[in-house]
Coordinates of C-alpha atoms in Angstrom, one line a residue:
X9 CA -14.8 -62.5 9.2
X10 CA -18.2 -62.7 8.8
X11 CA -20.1 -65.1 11.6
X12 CA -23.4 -66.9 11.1
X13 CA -25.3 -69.4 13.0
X14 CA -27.0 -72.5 11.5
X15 CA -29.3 -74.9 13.0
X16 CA -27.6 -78.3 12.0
X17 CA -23.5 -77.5 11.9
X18 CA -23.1 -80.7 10.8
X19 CA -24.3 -80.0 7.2
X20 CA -22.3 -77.1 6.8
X21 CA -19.8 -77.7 4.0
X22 CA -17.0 -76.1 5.0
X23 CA -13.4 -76.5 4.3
X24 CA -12.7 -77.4 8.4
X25 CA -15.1 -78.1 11.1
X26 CA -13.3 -78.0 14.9
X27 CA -14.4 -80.0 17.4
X28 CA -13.4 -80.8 20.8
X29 CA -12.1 -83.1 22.7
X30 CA -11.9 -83.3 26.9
X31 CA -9.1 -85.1 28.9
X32 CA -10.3 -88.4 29.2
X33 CA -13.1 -88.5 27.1
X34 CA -13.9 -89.9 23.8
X35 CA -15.4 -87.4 21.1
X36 CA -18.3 -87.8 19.8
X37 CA -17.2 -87.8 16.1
X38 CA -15.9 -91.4 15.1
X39 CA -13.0 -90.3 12.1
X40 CA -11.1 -89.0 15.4
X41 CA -11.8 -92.1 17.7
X42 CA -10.3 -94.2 14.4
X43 CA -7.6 -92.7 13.4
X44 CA -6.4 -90.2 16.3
X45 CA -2.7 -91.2 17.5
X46 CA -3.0 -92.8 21.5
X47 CA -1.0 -89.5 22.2
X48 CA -3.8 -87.2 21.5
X49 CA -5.4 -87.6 24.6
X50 CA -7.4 -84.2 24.6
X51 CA -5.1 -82.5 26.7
X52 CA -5.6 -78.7 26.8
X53 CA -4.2 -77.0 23.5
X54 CA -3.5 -80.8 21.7
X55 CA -4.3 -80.2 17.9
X56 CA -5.2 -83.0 15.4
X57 CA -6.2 -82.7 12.3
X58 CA -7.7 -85.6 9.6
X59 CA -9.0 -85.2 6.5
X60 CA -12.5 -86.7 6.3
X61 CA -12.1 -88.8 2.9
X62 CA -15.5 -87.0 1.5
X63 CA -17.2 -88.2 4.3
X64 CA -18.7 -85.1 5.9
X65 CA -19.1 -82.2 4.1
X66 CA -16.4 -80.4 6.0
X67 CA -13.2 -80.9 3.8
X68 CA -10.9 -81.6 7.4
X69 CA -11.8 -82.0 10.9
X70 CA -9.5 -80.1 13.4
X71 CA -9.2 -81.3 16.7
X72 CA -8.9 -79.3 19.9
X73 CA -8.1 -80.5 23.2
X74 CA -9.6 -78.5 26.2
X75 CA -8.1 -80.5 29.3
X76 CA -10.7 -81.3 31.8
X77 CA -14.3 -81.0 31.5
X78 CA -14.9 -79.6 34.7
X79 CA -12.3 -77.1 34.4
X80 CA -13.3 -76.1 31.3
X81 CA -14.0 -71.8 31.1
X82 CA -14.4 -68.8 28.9
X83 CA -10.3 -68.3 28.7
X84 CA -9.4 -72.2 28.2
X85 CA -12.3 -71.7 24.5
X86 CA -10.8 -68.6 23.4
X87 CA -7.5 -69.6 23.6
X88 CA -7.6 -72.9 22.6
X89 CA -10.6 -71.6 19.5
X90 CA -7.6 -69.5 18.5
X91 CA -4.9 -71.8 18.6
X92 CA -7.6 -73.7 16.2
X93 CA -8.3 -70.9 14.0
X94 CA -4.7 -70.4 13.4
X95 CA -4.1 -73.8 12.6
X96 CA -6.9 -73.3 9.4
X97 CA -5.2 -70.1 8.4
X98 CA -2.0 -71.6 8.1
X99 CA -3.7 -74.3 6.0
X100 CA -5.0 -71.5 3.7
X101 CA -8.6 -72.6 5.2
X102 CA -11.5 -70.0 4.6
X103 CA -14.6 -71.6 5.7
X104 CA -15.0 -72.9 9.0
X105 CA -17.0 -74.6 11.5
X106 CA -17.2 -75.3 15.0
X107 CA -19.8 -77.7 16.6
X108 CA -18.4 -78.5 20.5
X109 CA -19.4 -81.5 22.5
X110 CA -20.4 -80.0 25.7
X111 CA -22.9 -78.2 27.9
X112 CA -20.6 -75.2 28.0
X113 CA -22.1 -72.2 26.7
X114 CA -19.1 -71.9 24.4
X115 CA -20.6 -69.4 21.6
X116 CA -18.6 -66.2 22.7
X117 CA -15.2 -67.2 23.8
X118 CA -15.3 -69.1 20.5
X119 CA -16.0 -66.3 18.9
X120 CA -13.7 -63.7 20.5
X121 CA -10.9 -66.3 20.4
X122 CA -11.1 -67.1 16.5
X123 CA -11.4 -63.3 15.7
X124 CA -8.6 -62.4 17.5
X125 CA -6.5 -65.0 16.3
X126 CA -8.0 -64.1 12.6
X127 CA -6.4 -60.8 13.0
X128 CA -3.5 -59.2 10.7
X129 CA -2.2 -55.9 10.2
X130 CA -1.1 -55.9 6.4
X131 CA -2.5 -52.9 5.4
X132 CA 0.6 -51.6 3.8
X133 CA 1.4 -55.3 2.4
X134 CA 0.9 -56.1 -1.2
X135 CA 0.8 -59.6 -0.3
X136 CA -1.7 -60.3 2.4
X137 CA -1.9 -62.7 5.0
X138 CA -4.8 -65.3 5.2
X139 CA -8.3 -64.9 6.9
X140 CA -11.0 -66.6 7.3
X141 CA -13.9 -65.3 5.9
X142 CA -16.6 -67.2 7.5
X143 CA -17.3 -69.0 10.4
X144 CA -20.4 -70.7 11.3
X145 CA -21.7 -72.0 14.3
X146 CA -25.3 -73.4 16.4
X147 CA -26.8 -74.1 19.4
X148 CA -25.3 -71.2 21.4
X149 CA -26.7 -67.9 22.6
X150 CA -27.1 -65.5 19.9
X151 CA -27.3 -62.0 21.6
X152 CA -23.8 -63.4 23.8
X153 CA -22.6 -63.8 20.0
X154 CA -23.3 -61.1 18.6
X155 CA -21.9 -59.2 21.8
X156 CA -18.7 -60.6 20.8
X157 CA -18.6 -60.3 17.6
X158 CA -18.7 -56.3 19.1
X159 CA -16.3 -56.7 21.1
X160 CA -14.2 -57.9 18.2
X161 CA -14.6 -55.7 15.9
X162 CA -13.9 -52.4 19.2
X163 CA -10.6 -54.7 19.2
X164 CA -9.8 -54.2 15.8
X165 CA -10.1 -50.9 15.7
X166 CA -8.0 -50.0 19.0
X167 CA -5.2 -52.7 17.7
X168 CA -4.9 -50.6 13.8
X169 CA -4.5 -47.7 15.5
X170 CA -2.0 -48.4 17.5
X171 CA -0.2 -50.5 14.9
X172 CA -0.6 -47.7 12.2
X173 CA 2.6 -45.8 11.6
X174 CA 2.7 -42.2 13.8
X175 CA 2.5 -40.5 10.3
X176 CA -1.1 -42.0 10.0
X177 CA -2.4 -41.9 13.7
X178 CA -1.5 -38.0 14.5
X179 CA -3.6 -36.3 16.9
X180 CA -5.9 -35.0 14.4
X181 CA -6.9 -38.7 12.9
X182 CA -8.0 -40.0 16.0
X183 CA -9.6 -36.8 16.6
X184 CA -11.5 -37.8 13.3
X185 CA -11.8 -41.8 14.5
X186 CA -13.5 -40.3 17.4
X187 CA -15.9 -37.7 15.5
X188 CA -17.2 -40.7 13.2
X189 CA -18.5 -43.0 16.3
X190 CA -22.0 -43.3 15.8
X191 CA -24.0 -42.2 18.9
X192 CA -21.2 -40.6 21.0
X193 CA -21.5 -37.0 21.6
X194 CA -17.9 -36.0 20.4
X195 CA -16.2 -32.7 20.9
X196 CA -12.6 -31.4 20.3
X197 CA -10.8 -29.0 21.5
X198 CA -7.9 -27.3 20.1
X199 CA -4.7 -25.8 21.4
X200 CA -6.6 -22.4 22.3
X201 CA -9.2 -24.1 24.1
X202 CA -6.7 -26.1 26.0
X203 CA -4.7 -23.4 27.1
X204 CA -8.1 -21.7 28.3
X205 CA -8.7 -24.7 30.3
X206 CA -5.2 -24.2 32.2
X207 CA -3.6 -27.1 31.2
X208 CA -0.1 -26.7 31.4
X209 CA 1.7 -29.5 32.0
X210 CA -0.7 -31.6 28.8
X211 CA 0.5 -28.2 26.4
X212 CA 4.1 -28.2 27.9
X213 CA 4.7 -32.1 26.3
X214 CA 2.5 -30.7 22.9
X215 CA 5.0 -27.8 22.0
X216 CA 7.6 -29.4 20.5
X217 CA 5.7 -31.2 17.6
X218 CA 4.5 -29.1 14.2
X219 CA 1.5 -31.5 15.5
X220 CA -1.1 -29.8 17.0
X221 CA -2.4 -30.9 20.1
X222 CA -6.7 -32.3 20.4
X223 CA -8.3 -32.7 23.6
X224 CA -10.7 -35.3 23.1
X225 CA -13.9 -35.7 25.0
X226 CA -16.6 -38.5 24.0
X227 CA -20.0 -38.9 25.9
X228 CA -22.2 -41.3 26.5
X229 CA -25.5 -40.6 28.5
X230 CA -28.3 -43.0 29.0
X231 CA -31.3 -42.2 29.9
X232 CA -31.7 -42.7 34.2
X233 CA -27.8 -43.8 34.3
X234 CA -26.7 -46.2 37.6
X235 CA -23.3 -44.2 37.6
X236 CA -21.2 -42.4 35.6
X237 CA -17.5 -43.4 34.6
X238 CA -15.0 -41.3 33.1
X239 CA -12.1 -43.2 31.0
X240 CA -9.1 -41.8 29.9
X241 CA -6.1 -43.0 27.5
X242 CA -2.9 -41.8 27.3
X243 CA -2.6 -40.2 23.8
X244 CA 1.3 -39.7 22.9
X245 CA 0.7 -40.5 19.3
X246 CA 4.5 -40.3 19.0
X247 CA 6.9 -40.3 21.8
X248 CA 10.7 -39.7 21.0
X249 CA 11.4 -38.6 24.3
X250 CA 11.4 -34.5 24.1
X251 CA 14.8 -33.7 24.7
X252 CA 15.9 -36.7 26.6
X253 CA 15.9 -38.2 23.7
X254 CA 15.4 -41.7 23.4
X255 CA 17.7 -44.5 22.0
X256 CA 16.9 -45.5 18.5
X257 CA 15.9 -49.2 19.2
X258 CA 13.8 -47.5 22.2
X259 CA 12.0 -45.1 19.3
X260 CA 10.9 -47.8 16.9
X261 CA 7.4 -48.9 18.7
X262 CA 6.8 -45.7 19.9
X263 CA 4.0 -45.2 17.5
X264 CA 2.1 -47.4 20.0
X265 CA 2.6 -45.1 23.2
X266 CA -0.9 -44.1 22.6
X267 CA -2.3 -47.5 22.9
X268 CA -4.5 -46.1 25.9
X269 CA -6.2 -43.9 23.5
X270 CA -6.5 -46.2 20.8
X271 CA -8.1 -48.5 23.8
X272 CA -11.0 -45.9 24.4
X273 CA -11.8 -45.0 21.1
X274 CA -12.5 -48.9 20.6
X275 CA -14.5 -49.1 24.1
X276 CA -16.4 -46.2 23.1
X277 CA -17.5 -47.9 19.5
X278 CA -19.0 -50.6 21.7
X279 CA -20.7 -48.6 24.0
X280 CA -22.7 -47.0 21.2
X281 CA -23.7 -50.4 20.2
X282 CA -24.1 -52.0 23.5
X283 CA -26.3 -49.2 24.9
X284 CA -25.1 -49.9 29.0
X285 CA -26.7 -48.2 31.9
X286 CA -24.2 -46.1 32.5
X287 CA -22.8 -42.4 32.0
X288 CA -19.5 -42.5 30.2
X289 CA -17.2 -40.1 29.4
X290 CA -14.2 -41.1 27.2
X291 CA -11.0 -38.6 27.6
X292 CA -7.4 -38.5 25.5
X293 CA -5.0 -35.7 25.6
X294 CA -3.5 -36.3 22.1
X295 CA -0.2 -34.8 21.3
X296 CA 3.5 -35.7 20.4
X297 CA 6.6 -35.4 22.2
X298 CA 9.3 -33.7 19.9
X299 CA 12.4 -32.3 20.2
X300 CA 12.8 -28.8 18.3
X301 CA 13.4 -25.4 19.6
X302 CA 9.8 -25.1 21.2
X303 CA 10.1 -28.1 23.0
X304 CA 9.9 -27.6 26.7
X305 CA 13.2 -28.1 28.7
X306 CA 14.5 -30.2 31.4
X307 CA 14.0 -27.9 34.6
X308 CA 10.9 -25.9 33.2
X309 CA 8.2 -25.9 35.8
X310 CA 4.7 -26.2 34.4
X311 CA 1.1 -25.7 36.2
X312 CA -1.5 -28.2 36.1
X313 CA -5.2 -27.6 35.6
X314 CA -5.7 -27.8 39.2
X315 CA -2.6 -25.2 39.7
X316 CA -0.2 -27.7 41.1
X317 CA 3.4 -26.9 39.8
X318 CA 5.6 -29.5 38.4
X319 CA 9.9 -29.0 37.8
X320 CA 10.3 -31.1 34.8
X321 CA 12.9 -33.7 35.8
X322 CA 12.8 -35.5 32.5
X323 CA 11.2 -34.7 29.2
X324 CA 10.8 -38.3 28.9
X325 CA 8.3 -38.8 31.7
X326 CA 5.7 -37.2 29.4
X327 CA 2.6 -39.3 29.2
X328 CA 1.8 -38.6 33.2
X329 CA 1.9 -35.2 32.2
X330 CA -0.4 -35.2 29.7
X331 CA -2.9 -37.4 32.2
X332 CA -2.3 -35.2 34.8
X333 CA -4.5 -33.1 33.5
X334 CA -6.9 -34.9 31.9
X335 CA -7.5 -36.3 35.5
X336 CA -8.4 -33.1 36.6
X337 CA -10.3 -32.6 34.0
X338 CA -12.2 -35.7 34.7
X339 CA -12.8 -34.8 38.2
X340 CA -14.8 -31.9 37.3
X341 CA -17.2 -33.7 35.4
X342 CA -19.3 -35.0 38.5
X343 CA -18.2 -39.2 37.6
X344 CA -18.1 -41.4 40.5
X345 CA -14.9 -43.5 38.9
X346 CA -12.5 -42.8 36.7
X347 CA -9.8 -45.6 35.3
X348 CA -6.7 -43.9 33.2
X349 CA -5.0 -46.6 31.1
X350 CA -1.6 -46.0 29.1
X351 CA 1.6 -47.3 28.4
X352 CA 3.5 -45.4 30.7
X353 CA 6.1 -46.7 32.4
X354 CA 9.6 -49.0 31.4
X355 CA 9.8 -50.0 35.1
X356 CA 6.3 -51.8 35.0
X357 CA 7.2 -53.9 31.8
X358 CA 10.8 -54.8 33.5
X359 CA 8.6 -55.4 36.7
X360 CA 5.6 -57.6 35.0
X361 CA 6.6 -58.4 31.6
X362 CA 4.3 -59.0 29.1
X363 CA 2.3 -61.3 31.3
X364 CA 0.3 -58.7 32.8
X365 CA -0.7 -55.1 33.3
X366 CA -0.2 -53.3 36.6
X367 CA -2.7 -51.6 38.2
X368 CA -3.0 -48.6 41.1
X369 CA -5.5 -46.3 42.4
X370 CA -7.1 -44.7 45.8
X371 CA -9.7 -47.6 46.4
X372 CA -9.1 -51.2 47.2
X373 CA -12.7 -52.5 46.2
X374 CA -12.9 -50.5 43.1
X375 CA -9.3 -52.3 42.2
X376 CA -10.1 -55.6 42.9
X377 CA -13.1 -55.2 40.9
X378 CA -11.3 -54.0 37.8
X379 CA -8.7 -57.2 38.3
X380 CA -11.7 -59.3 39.0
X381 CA -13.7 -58.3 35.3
X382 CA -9.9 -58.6 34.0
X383 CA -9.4 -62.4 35.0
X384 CA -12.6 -63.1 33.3
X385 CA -12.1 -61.7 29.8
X386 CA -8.4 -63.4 29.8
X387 CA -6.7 -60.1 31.3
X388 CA -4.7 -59.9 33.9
X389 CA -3.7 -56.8 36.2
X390 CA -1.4 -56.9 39.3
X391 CA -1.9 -54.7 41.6
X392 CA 1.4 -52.6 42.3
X393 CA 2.3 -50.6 45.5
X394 CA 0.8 -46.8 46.4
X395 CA 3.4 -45.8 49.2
X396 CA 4.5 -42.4 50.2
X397 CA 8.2 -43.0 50.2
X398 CA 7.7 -43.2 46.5
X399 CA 5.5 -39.8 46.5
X400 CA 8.7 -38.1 49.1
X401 CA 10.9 -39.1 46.4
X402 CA 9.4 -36.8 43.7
X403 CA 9.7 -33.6 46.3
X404 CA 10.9 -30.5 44.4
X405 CA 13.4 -27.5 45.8
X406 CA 11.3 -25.0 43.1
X407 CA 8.2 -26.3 42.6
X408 CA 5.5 -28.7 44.2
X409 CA 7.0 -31.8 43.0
X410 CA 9.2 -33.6 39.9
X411 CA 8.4 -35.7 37.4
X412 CA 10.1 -37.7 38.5
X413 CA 11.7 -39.8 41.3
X414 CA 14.9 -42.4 41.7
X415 CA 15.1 -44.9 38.8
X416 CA 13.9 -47.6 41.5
X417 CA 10.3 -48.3 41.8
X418 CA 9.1 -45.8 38.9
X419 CA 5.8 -47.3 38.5
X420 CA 4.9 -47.2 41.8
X421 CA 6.2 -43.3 41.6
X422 CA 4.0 -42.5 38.4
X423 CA 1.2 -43.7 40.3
X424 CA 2.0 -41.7 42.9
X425 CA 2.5 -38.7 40.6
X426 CA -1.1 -39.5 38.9
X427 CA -2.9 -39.6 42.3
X428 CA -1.3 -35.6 42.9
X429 CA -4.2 -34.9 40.5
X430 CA -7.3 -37.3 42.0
X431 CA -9.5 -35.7 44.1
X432 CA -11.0 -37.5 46.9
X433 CA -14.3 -37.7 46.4
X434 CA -13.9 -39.8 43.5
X435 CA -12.9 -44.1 42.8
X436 CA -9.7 -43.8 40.3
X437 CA -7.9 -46.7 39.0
X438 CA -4.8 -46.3 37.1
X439 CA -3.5 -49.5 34.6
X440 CA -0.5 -49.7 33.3
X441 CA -0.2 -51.5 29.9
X442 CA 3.7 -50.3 29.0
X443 CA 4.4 -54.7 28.9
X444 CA 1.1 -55.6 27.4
X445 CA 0.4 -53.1 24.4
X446 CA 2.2 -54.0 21.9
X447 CA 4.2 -57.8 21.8
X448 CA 7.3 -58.4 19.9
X449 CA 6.3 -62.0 19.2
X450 CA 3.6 -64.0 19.1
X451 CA 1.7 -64.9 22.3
X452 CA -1.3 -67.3 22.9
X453 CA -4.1 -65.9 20.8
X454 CA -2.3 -62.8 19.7
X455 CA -0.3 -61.9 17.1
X456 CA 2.9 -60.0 16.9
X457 CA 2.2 -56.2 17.8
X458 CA -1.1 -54.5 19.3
X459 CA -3.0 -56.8 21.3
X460 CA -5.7 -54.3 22.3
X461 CA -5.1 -54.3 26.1
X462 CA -8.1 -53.5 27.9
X463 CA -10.8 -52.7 25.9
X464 CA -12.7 -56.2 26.7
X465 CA -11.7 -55.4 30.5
X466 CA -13.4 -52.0 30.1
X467 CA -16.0 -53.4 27.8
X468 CA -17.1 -55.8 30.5
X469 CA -16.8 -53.4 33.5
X470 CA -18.8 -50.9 32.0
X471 CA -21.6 -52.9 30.8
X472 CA -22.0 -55.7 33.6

């Protein structure tokens, strides 16, 4: 969709223009005052929509209603922009317009909102779903625009990914995706490499799959940088369970258990285009949990980068594994904060839903910070227990710990397992997106499938 900005919106011809209308309040264009129904009151997501007889050059007017005018905020435009949005795509709309009544600096949320609801994967379809094409707009802060319309577009390309088939998005693509980011220092290492590094518990979850395993390391280093972050997604570009097999109706969306990588890789195109002041380093352990002959083995013990020793309990608690050491790795790099995201656990989505993400980590400020920058973008993270009976139940007769603990309180315990490999001198937040990855259905502004979970969270912490 490609987005412009006009001086007079009112000239545009267009096939809709959107407008607003607050709770209480009259709009200011008079073909909705006449022929609006007493029911549409402007009430927040109300649609109406009239055509305008030749009389604008917009073919249709659509309606939004926003609720209250004093209530009104970045989430209530997106969401409401996109309900809009979707309205004109189901009309088999193209061109479109929005010209808002209000004070509001409403350019970006409208923005974000309509390119998130503009969004499709029907790359394998022969028979493609409708876009908009354009969408036009004035009076609102360019730069905050055009901000978005990055955002957008780092969205897009964490939601493909994860939505591509696991045939398509092996470790070596986004290995590639990664490479072709435009001022990011990219290097990847292979399985040699990775052994060299001691990291046995990532390799151990890598040797069942004929797909090699990448260690992926981005940079980002401005000149005379306020701090220096390191984030890291969890990269199981296929996870069938190893030899705890999952179900079948388990497997399906499994292509989407590394939605944490696909997360960085789309916060890292922005940070290349939004220059912040600040160091980042962008991490993903990328591999595939098979089951074949080489797979590793319930009751193998494998050593961590930082020589901890871990009695697999369950093949199927492999993405911790994996971060483990990419933790450690990220520890070593001098960053003052680290924040791992990934869809890692079952017992967070039966815990939270799809409603929100959970979140863990060693420091209270530096979590309420991250749900803070979360609530403003339209994300939202709950923060989940850190308590030591869930770290006693992971104790191990053989080796330093399990995998694993009880089946109660398991994503409590992986945050507990994750912590094992934190060291304290540095700020580490752990989210867990297992609910809030990938939807089944359509929700709000997003549909069916990827939904790009925390990249504008990220996006916003980092360059605040």
């Amino acid at each position: 969709m490609e987005v412009k900005i006009v001086e007079n919106i009112k000239e545009v011809k267009c096939d809709a223009l959107i407008i607003n209308k607050f709770e209480g309040k009259d709009t200011s264009n008079d073909l909705v005052n006449k022929f609006a129904p007493d029911s549409f009151t402007g009430k927040e997501g109300q649609i109406f929509v009239i055509h305008t007889q030749g009389q604008y050059p917009a073919e249709q007017i659509v309606a939004i209603g926003l609720g209250e005018e004093n209530k009104v905020d970045n989430n209530i435009i997106r969401t409401n922009v996109a309900k809009a949005v979707k309205k004109c795509a189901d009309l088999k709309l193209k061109i479109v317009a929005i010209d808002f009544d209000t004070n509001y600096n409403y350019g970006a949320p409208a923005v974000l909102g309509a390119e998130i609801a503009n969004y499709h994967f029907d790359k394998y379809k022969n028979k493609k779903d409708n876009r908009i094409s354009e969408l036009y707009l004035s009076n609102v802060d360019e730069n905050l625009v055009n901000k978005a319309v990055v955002i957008a577009d780092s969205m897009k390309l964490t939601r493909n990914l994860a939505n591509e088939p696991a045939a398509f998005a092996t470790p070596t693509k986004l290995s590639e995706v990664a490479q072709n980011i435009d001022g990011i220092e990219t290097t990847i290492y292979n399985q040699a490499s990775i052994e060299e590094f001691g990291m046995g518990a990532y390799l151990a979850v890598a040797k069942g799959s004929a797909e090699p395993p990448k260690f992926i390391h981005m940079k980002y280093v401005p000149q005379n940088p306020k701090k220096r972050i390191a984030i890291i997604g969890k990269g199981l570009c296929f996870d069938s369970g190893g030899l705890d097999i999952k179900p079948a109706n388990s497997m399906l969306t499994m292509k989407d258990d590394m939605s944490g990588a696909a997360c960085v890789l789309g916060v890292m195109k922005a940070v290349a285009k939004l220059k912040p002041a600040v160091e980042v380093h962008a991490l993903i352990a990328a591999c595939e949990n098979m089951p074949s002959g080489s797979s590793y083995k319930p009751g193998d013990i494998v050593t961590a980068m930082n020589g901890k020793t871990i009695e697999v309990d369950n093949t199927d608690a492999e993405g911790r594994l994996t971060l483990a050491d990419a933790l450690c790795y990220a520890c070593k790099l001098g960053v003052d904060e680290v924040i791992d995201i990934a869809t890692l656990t079952g017992a967070c989505m039966v815990a939270l839903g799809t409603a929100a993400s959970g979140i863990m980590g060693n420091n209270e400020d530096f979590i309420k910070e991250i749900i803070n920058t979360g609530k403003n973008v339209g994300e939202k993270y709950w923060q989940l227990p850190m308590w030591q009976e869930y770290r006693d139940n992971m104790d191990s007769d053989v080796a330093d710990m399990k995998n694993t603990g009880t089946r109660y309180g398991g994503a409590s315990a992986a945050g507990m397992f994750l912590k094992e490999f934190v060291t304290d001198d540095v700020k580490w937040a752990h989210l867990d997106v297992a609910g809030t990855a990938f939807i089944d259905k359509p929700i709000k502004e997003f549909c069916k499938g990827a939904t790009g979970i925390g990249v504008r969270t990220l996006i916003k912490y980092i360059t605040k």
